[in-house]
CSV table of C-alpha atoms and ligand atoms in Angstrom, one decimal:
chain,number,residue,atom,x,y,z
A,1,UNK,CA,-76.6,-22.7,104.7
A,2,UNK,CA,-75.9,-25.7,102.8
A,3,UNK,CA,-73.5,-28.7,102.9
A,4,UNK,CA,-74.4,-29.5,98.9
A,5,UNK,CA,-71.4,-31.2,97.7
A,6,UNK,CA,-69.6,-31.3,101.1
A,7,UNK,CA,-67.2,-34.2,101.4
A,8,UNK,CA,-68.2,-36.2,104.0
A,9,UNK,CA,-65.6,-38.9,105.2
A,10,UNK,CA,-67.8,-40.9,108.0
A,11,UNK,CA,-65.9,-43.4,110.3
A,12,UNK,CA,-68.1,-46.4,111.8
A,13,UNK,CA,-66.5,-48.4,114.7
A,14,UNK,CA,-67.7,-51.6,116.5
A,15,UNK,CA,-70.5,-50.4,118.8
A,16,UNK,CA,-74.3,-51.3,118.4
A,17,UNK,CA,-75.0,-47.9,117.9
A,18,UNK,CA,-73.4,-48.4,114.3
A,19,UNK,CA,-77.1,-48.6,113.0
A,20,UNK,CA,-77.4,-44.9,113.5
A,21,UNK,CA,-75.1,-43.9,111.3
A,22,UNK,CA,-76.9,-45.7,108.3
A,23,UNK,CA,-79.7,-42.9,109.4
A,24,UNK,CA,-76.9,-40.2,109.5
A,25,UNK,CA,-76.0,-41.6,106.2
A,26,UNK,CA,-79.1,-41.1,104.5
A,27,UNK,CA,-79.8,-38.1,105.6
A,28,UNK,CA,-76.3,-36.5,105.0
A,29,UNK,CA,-76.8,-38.0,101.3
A,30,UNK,CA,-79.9,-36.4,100.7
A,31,UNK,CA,-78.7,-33.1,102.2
A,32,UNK,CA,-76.5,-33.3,99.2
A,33,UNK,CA,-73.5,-34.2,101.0
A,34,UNK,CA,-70.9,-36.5,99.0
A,35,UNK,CA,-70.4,-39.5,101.9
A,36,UNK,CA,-67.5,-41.7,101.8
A,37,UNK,CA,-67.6,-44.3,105.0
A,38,UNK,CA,-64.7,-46.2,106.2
A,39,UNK,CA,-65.5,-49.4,109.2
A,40,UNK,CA,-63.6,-50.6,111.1
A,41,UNK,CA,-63.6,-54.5,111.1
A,42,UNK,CA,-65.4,-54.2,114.4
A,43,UNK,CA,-68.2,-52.3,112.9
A,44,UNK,CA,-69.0,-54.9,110.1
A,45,UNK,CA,-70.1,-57.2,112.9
A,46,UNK,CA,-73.1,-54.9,113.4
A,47,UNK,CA,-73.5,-53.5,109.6
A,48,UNK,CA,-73.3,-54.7,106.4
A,49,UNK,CA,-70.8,-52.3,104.1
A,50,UNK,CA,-73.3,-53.0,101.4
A,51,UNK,CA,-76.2,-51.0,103.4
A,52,UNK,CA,-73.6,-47.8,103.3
A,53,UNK,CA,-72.9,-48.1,100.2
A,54,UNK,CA,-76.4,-47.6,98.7
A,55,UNK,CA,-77.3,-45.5,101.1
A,56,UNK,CA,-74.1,-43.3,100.0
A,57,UNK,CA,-73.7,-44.5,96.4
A,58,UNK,CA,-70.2,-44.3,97.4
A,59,UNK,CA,-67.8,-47.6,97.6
A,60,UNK,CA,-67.1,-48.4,101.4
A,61,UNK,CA,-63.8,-49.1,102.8
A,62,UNK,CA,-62.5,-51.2,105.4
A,63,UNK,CA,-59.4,-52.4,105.2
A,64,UNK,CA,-56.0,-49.9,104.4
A,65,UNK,CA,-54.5,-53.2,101.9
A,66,UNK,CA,-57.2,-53.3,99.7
A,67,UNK,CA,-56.8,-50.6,97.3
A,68,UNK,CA,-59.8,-50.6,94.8
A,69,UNK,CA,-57.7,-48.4,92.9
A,70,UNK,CA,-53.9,-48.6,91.9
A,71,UNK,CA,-52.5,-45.5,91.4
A,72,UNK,CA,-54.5,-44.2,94.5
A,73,UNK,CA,-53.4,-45.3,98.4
A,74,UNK,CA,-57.0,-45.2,99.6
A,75,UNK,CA,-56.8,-43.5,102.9
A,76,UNK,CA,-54.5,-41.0,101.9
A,77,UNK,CA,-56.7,-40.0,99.4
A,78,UNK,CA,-59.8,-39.9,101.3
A,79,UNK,CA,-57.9,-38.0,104.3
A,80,UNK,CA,-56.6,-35.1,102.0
A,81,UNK,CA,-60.4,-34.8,100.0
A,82,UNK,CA,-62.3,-35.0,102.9
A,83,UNK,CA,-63.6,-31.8,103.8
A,84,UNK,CA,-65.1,-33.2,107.8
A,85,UNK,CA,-64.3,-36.3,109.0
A,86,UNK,CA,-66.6,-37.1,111.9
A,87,UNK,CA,-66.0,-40.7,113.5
A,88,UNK,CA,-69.7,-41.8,114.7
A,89,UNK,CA,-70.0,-44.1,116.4
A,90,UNK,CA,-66.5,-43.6,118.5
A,91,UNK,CA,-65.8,-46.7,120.3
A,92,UNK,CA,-63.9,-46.6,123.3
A,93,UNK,CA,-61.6,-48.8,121.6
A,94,UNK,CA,-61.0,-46.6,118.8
A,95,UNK,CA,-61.0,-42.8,121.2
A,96,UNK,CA,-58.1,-44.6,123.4
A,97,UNK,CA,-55.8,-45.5,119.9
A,98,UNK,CA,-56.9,-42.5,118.3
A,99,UNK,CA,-55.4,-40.7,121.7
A,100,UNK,CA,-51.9,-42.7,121.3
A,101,UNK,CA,-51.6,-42.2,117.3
A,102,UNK,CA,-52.3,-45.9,117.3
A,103,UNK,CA,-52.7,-46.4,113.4
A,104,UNK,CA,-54.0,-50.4,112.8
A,105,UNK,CA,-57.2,-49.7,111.0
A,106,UNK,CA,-58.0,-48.0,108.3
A,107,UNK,CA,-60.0,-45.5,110.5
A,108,UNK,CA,-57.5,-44.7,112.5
A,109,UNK,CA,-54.3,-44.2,109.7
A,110,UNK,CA,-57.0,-42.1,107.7
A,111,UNK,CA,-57.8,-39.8,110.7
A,112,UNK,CA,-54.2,-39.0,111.7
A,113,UNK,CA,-53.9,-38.6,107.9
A,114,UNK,CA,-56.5,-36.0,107.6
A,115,UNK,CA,-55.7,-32.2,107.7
A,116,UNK,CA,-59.6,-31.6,107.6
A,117,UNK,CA,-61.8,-31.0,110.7
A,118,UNK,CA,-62.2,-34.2,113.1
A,119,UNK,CA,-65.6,-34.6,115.0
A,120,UNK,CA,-65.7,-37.7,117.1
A,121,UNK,CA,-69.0,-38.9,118.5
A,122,UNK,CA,-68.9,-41.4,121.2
A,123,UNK,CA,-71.5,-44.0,122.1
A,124,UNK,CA,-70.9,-46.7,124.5
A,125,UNK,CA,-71.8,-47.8,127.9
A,126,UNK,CA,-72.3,-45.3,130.7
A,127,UNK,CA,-69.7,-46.7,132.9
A,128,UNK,CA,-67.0,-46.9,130.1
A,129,UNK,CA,-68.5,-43.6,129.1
A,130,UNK,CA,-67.5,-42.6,133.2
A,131,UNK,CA,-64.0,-44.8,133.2
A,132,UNK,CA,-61.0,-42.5,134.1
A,133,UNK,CA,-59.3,-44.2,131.1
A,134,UNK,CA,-62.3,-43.6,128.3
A,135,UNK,CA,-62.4,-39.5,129.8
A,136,UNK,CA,-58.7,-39.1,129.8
A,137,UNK,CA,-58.8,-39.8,126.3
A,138,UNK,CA,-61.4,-37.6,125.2
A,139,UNK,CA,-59.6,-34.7,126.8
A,140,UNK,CA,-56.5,-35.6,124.6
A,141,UNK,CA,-58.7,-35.7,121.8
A,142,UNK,CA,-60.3,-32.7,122.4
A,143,UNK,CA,-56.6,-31.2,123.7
A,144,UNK,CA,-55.8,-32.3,119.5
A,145,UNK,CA,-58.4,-30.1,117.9
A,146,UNK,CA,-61.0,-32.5,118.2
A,147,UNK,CA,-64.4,-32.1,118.8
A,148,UNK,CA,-66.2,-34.0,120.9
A,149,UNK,CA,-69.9,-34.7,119.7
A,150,UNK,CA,-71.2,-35.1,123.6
A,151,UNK,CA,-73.2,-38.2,123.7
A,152,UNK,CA,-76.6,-38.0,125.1
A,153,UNK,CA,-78.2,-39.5,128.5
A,154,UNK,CA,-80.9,-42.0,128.2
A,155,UNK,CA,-82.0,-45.9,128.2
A,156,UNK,CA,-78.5,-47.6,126.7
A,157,UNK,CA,-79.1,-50.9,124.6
A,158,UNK,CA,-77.0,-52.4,127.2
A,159,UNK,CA,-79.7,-52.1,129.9
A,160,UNK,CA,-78.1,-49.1,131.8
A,161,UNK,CA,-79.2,-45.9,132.0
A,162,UNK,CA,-77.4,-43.1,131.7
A,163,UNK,CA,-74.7,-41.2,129.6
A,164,UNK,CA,-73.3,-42.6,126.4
A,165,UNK,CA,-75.9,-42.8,124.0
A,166,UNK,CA,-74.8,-41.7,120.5
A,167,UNK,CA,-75.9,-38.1,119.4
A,168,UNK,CA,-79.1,-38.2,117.1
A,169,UNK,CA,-78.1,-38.1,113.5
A,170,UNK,CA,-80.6,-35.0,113.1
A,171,UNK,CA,-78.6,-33.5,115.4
A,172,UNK,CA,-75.3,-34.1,113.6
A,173,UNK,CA,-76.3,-33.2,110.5
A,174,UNK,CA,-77.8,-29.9,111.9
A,175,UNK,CA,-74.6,-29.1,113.3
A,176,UNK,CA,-72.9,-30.2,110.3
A,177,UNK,CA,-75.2,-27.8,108.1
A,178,UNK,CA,-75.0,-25.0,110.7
A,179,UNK,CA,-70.6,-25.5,110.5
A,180,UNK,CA,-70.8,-25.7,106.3
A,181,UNK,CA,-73.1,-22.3,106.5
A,182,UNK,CA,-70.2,-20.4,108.4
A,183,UNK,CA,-68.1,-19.6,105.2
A,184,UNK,CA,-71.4,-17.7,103.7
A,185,UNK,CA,-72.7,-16.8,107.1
A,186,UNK,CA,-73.9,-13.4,107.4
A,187,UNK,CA,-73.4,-13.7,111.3
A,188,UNK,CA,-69.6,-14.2,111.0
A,189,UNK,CA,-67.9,-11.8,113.8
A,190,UNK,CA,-71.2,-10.0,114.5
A,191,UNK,CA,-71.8,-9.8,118.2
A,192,UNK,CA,-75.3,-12.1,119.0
A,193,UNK,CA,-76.8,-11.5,122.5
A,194,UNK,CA,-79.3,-14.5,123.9
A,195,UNK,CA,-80.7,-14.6,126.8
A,196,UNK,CA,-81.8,-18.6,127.8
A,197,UNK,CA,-83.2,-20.1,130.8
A,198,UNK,CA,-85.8,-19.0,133.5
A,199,UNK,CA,-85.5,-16.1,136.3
A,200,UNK,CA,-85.7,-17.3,140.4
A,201,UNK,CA,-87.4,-14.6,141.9
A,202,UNK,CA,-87.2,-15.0,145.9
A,203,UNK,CA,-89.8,-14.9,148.6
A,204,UNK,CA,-86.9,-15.7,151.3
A,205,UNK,CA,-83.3,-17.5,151.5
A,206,UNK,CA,-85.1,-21.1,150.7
A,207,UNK,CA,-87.9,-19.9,148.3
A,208,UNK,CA,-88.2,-18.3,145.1
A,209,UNK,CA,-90.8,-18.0,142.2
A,210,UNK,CA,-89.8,-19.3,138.9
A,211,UNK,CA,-91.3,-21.4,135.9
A,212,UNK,CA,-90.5,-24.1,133.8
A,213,UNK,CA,-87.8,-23.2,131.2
A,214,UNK,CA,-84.7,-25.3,131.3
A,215,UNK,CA,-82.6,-23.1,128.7
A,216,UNK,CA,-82.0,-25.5,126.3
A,217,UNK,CA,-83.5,-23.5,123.5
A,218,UNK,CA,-81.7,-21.0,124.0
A,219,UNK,CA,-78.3,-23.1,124.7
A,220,UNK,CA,-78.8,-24.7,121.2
A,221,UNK,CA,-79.6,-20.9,120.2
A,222,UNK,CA,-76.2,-20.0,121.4
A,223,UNK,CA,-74.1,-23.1,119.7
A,224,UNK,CA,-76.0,-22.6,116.6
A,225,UNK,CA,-75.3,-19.0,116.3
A,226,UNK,CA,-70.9,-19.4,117.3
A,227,UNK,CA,-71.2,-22.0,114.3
A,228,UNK,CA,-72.0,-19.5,112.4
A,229,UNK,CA,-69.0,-17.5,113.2
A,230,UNK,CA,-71.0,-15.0,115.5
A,231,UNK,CA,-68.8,-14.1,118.6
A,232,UNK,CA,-71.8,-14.9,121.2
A,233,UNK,CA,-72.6,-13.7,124.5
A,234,UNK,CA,-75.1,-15.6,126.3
A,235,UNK,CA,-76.9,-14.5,129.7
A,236,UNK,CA,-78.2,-17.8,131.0
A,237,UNK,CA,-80.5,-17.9,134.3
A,238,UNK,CA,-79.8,-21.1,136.4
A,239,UNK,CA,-79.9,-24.3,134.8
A,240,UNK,CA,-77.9,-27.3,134.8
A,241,UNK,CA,-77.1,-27.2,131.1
A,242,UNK,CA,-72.9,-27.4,130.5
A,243,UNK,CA,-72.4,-24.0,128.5
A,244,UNK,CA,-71.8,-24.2,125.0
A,245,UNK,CA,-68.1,-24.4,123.6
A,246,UNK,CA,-66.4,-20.9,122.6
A,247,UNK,CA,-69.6,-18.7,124.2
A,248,UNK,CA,-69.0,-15.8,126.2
A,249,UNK,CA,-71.8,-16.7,129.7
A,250,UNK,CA,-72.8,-14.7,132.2
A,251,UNK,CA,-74.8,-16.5,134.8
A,252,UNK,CA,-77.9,-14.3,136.5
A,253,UNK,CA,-80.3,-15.3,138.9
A,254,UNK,CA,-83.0,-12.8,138.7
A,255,UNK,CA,-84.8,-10.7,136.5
A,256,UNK,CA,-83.5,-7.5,137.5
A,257,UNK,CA,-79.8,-9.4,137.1
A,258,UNK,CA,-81.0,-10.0,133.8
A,259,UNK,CA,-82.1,-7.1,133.1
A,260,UNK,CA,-79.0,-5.0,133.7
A,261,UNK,CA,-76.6,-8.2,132.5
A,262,UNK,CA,-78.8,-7.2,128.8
A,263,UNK,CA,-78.8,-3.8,128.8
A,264,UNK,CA,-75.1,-3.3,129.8
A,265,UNK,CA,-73.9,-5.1,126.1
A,266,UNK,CA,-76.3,-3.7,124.5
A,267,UNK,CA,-74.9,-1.2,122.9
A,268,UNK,CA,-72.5,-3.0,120.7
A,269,UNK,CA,-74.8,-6.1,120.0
A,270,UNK,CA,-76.0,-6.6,116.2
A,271,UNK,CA,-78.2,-9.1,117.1
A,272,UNK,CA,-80.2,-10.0,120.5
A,273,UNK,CA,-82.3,-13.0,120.7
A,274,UNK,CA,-84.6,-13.2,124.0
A,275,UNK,CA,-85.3,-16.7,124.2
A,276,UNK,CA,-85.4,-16.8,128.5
A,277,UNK,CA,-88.7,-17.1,130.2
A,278,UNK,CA,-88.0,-13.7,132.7
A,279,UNK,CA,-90.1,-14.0,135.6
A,280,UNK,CA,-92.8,-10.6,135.1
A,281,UNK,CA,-93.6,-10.2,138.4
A,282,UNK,CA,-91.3,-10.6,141.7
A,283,UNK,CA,-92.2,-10.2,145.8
A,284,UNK,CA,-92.6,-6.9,146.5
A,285,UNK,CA,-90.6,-8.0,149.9
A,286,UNK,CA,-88.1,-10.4,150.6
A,287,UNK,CA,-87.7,-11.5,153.9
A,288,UNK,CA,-84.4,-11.8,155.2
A,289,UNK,CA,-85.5,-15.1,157.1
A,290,UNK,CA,-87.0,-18.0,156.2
A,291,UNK,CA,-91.0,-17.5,156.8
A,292,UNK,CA,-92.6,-19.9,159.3
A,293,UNK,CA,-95.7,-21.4,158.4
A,294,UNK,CA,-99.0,-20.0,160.0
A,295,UNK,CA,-102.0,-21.6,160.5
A,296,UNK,CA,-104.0,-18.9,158.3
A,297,UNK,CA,-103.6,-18.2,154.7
A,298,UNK,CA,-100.4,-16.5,153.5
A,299,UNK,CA,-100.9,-13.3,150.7
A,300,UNK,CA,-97.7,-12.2,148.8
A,301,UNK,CA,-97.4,-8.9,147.3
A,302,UNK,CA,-96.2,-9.5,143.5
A,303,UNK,CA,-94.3,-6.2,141.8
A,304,UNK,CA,-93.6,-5.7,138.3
A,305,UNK,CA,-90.2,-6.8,136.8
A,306,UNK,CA,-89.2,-4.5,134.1
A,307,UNK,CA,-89.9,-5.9,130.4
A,308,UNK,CA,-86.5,-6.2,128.9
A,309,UNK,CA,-87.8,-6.7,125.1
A,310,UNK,CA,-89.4,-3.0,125.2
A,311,UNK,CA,-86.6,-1.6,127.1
A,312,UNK,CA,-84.7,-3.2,124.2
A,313,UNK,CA,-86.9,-1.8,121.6
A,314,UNK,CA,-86.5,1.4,122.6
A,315,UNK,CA,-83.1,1.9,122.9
A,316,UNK,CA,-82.6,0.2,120.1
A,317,UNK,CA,-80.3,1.7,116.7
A,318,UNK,CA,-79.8,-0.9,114.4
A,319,UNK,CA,-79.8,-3.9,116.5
A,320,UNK,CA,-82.1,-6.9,115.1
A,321,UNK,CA,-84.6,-8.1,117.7
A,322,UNK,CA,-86.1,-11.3,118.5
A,323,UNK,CA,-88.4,-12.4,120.6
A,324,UNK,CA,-90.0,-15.6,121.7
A,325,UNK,CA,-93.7,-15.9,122.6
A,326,UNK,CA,-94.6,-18.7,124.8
A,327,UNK,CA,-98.3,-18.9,124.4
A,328,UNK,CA,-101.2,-21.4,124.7
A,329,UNK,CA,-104.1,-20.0,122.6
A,330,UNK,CA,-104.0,-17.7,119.5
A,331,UNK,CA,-100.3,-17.7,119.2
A,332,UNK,CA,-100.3,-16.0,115.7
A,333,UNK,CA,-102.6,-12.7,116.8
A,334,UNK,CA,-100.0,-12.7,120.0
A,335,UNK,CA,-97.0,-13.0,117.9
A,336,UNK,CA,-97.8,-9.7,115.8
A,337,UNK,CA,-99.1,-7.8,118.5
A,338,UNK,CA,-95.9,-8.6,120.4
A,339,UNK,CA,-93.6,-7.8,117.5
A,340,UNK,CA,-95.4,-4.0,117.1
A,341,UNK,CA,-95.6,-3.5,120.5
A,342,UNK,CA,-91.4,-4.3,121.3
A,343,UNK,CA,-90.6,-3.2,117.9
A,344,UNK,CA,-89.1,-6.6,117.7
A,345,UNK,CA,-87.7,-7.5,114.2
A,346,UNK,CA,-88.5,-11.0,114.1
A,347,UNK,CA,-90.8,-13.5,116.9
A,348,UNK,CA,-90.1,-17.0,117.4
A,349,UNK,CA,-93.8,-18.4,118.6
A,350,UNK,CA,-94.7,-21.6,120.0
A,351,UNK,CA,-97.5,-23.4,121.6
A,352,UNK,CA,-96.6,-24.2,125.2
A,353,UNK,CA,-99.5,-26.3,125.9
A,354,UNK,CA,-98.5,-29.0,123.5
A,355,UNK,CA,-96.6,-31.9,125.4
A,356,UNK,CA,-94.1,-31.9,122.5
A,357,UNK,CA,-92.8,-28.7,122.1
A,358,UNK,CA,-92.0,-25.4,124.4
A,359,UNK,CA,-90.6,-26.0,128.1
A,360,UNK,CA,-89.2,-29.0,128.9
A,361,UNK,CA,-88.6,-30.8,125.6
A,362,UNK,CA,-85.9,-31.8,123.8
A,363,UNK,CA,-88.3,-31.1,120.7
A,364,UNK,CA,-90.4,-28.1,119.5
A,365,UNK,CA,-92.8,-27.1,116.6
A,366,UNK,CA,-92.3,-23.2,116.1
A,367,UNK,CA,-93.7,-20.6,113.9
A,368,UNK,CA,-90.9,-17.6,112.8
A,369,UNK,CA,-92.8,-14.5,111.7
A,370,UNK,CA,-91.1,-11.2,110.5
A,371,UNK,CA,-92.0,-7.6,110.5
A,372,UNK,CA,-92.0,-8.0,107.0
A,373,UNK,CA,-95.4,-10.1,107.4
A,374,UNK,CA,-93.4,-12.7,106.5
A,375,UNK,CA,-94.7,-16.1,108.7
A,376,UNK,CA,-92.5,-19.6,108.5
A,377,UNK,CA,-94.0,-22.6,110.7
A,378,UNK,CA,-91.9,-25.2,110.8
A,379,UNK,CA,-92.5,-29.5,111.7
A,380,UNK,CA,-91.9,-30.8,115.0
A,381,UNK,CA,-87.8,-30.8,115.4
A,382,UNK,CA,-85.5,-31.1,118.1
A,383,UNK,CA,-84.3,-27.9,119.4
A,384,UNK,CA,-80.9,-28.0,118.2
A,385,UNK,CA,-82.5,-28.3,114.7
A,386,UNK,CA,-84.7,-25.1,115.2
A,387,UNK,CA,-82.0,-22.9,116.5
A,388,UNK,CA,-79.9,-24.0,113.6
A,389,UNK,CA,-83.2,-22.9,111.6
A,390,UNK,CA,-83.7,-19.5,113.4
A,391,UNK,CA,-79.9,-18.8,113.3
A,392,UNK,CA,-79.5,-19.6,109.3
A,393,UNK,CA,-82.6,-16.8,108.8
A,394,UNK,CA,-81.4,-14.0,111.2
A,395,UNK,CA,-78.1,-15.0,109.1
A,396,UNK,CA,-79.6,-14.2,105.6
A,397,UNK,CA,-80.9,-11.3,106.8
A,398,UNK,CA,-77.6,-10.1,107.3
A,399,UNK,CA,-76.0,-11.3,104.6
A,400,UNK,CA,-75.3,-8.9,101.4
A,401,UNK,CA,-74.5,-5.3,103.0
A,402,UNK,CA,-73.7,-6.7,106.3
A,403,UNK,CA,-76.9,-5.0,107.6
A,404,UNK,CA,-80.0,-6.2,108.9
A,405,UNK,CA,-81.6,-2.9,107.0
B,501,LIG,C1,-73.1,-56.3,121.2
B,501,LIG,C2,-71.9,-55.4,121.4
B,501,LIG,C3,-72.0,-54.1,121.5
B,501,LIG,C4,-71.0,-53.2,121.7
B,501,LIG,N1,-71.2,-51.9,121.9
B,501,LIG,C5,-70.1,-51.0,122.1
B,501,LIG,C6,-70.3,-49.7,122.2
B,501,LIG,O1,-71.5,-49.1,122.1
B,501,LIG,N2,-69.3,-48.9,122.4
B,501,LIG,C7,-68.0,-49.4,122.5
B,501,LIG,O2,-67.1,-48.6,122.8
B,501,LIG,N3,-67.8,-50.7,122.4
B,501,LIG,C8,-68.8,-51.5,122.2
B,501,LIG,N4,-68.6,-52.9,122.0
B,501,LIG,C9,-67.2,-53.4,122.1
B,501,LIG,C10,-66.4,-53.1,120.8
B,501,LIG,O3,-67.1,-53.8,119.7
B,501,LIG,C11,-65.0,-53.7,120.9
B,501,LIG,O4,-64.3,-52.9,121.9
B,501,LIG,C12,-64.3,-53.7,119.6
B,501,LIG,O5,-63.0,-54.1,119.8
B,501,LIG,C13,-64.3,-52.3,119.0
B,501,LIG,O6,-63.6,-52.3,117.8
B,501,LIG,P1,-63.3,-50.9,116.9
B,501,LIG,O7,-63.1,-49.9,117.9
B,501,LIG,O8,-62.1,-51.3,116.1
B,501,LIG,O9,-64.5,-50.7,116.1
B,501,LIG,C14,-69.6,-53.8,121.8
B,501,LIG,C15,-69.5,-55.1,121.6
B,501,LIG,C16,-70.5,-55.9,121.4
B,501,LIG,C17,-70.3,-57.4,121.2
């Protein structure tokens, strides 16, 4: 996957998040992606053009009149070369004219001008973020062709909490990088099975057993893999997480759902990746009533779950396999013996103990090892940068013959 020699057409409106996108600048630019930005007058009250331009070695434009050269109308010529335009940060300002065609900055005239791909990326206050108005023009946008880079919840700089700050430039550029690798992915049109989120086993109507896993790996998993052209089926257990644009979900609550939710599109998956934490052992007996407390000590009768990876690895033909291990000492020895005992084909490990990576993090720090002894640990990343990771290696394994053999 690679987005060498992309061209890059990055639109920076007036909001205070505009400072990011000297970051998502940078690192485009040294992804080897050719960067042109255009601001909006707005936006050069928070920026200096000058800091785009070295940090693209491009000239930076701002104003549709001032055509730095004359047998070229600027925006028209950045619109039609332009191979993604992605508008970060998106004002509010700029969403609502972009939404009515409004054309009175240079932004806007080159987006409407553009035939390429347009990502917008909104960053702004949580309650214009919320306002009926700001929403109703995303949805048009959206409606357009538009995609809509979902901001993320956090402290704003504003003082409020909540929804609306921009998304990290790592991010972007992952998904940037995973959307330039579909035209040599080897995943195009294959059919990628992941399983993300934890199992609820219950004990009665009000209780159940479960662990931490919040899906989110295997969410990113999921996006990662239908960038890469992959028609994508993912079996999520419960978890608040929106599901992913253009993915095939199928919700399940326990393991046995899961289980059979797997097993039933088995068949004609090419590639399965188990990233849920599936609960190993449910109550033998669930009562039908809520249990009253008692003043003695309460035993409950734990029964196997089925293992779904070996079920897998048995039945499988010429599916490729992957596992995660969740472990907290000797991950490497556990890995292997997990990958030999499913006859998985490739096992995602991490270290759950650390407070930066595994459940419950935005981040992780994994190790990727193959049956081919192969063993790839990667820096700490945000998830969304490791799936994009994991996804572009099951895709090389594919690519060639079409065949993970
Ligand atoms: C300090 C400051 C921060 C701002 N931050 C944002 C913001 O994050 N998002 C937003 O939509 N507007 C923000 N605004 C308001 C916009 O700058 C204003 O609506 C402006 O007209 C946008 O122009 P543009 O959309 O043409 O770039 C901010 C204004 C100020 C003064």
């Amino acid at each position: 996957m690679s987005i060498k020699g992309k061209n890059i057409l990055l639109c920076v409106t007036g909001g205070i998040a505009a400072y990011k996108a000297c970051d998502l600048t940078s690192k485009l630019t040294k992804a080897g992606a050719d960067v042109h930005v255009i601001m909006t007058s707005s936006a050069k009250a928070f920026v200096s053009p000058v800091t785009f331009q070295a940090l693209s070695r491009n000239p930076v434009h701002d104003d549709v009149f001032t055509e730095k050269v004359p047998h070229q109308i600027a925006h028209i010529d950045l619109a039609d070369k332009a191979d993604l335009v992605l508008v970060a940060p998106a004002t509010a300002n700029v969403i609502g004219k972009l939404a009515n065609g409004l054309a009175d900055e240079m932004v806007l005239a080159t987006v409407l001008a553009t035939q390429a791909p347009v990502w917008i990326a909104p960053a702004m206050n949580v309650n214009m973020y919320q306002h009926p108005a700001v929403k109703r023009n995303m949805t048009i946008l959206n409606d357009m062709g538009m995609a809509i880079i979902e901001s993320g919840e956090g402290n704003l700089a504003c003082g409020w909490t909540g929804k609306g700050r921009l998304a990290e430039p790592e991010e972007m550029v992952a998904r940037i990088t995973s959307y330039f690798g579909t035209e040599n992915s080897g995943l195009q049109g294959k059919n990628v099975l992941i399983t993300a989120g934890s199992t609820r086993e219950a004990l009665d109507p009000v209780r159940f057993f479960s662990n931490r896993s919040t899906g989110r790996m295997g969410y990113a998993l999921a996006q990662a893999a239908r960038e890469a052209g992959a028609d994508v089926t993912l079996i999520s257990g419960p978890t608040s997480l929106a599901a992913p644009e253009d993915v095939d979900i199928v919700r399940v609550t326990t393991a046995l759902e899961m289980y059979d939710a797997v097993l039933n599109r088995f068949d004609t998956a090419d590639v399965v990746i188990k990233s849920a934490a599936v609960a190993d052992y449910r109550p033998d007996e669930v009562s039908e009533h809520k249990i009253k407390k008692h003043d003695d000590d309460m035993v409950v009768r734990m029964v196997r779950n089925p293992d779904i990876a070996a079920a897998l690895g048995q039945k499988k033909t010429n599916q490729f396999l992957v596992g995660f291990a969740a472990e907290t000492q000797d991950i490497e020895t556990a890995a292997r013996q997990k990958m030999a005992n499913k006859q998985l084909d490739m096992v995602v490990a991490n270290n759950v103990a650390a407070d930066d990576a595994g459940f419950a993090t935005d981040t992780n720090r994994v190790i990727i090892f193959t049956q081919d002894g192969q063993k790839r640990a990667m820096e700490l990343m945000s998830k969304t940068d490791v799936a994009a990771q994991i996804i572009g290696d099951i895709s090389k394994l594919f690519t060639g013959d079409g065949s993970s053999s």
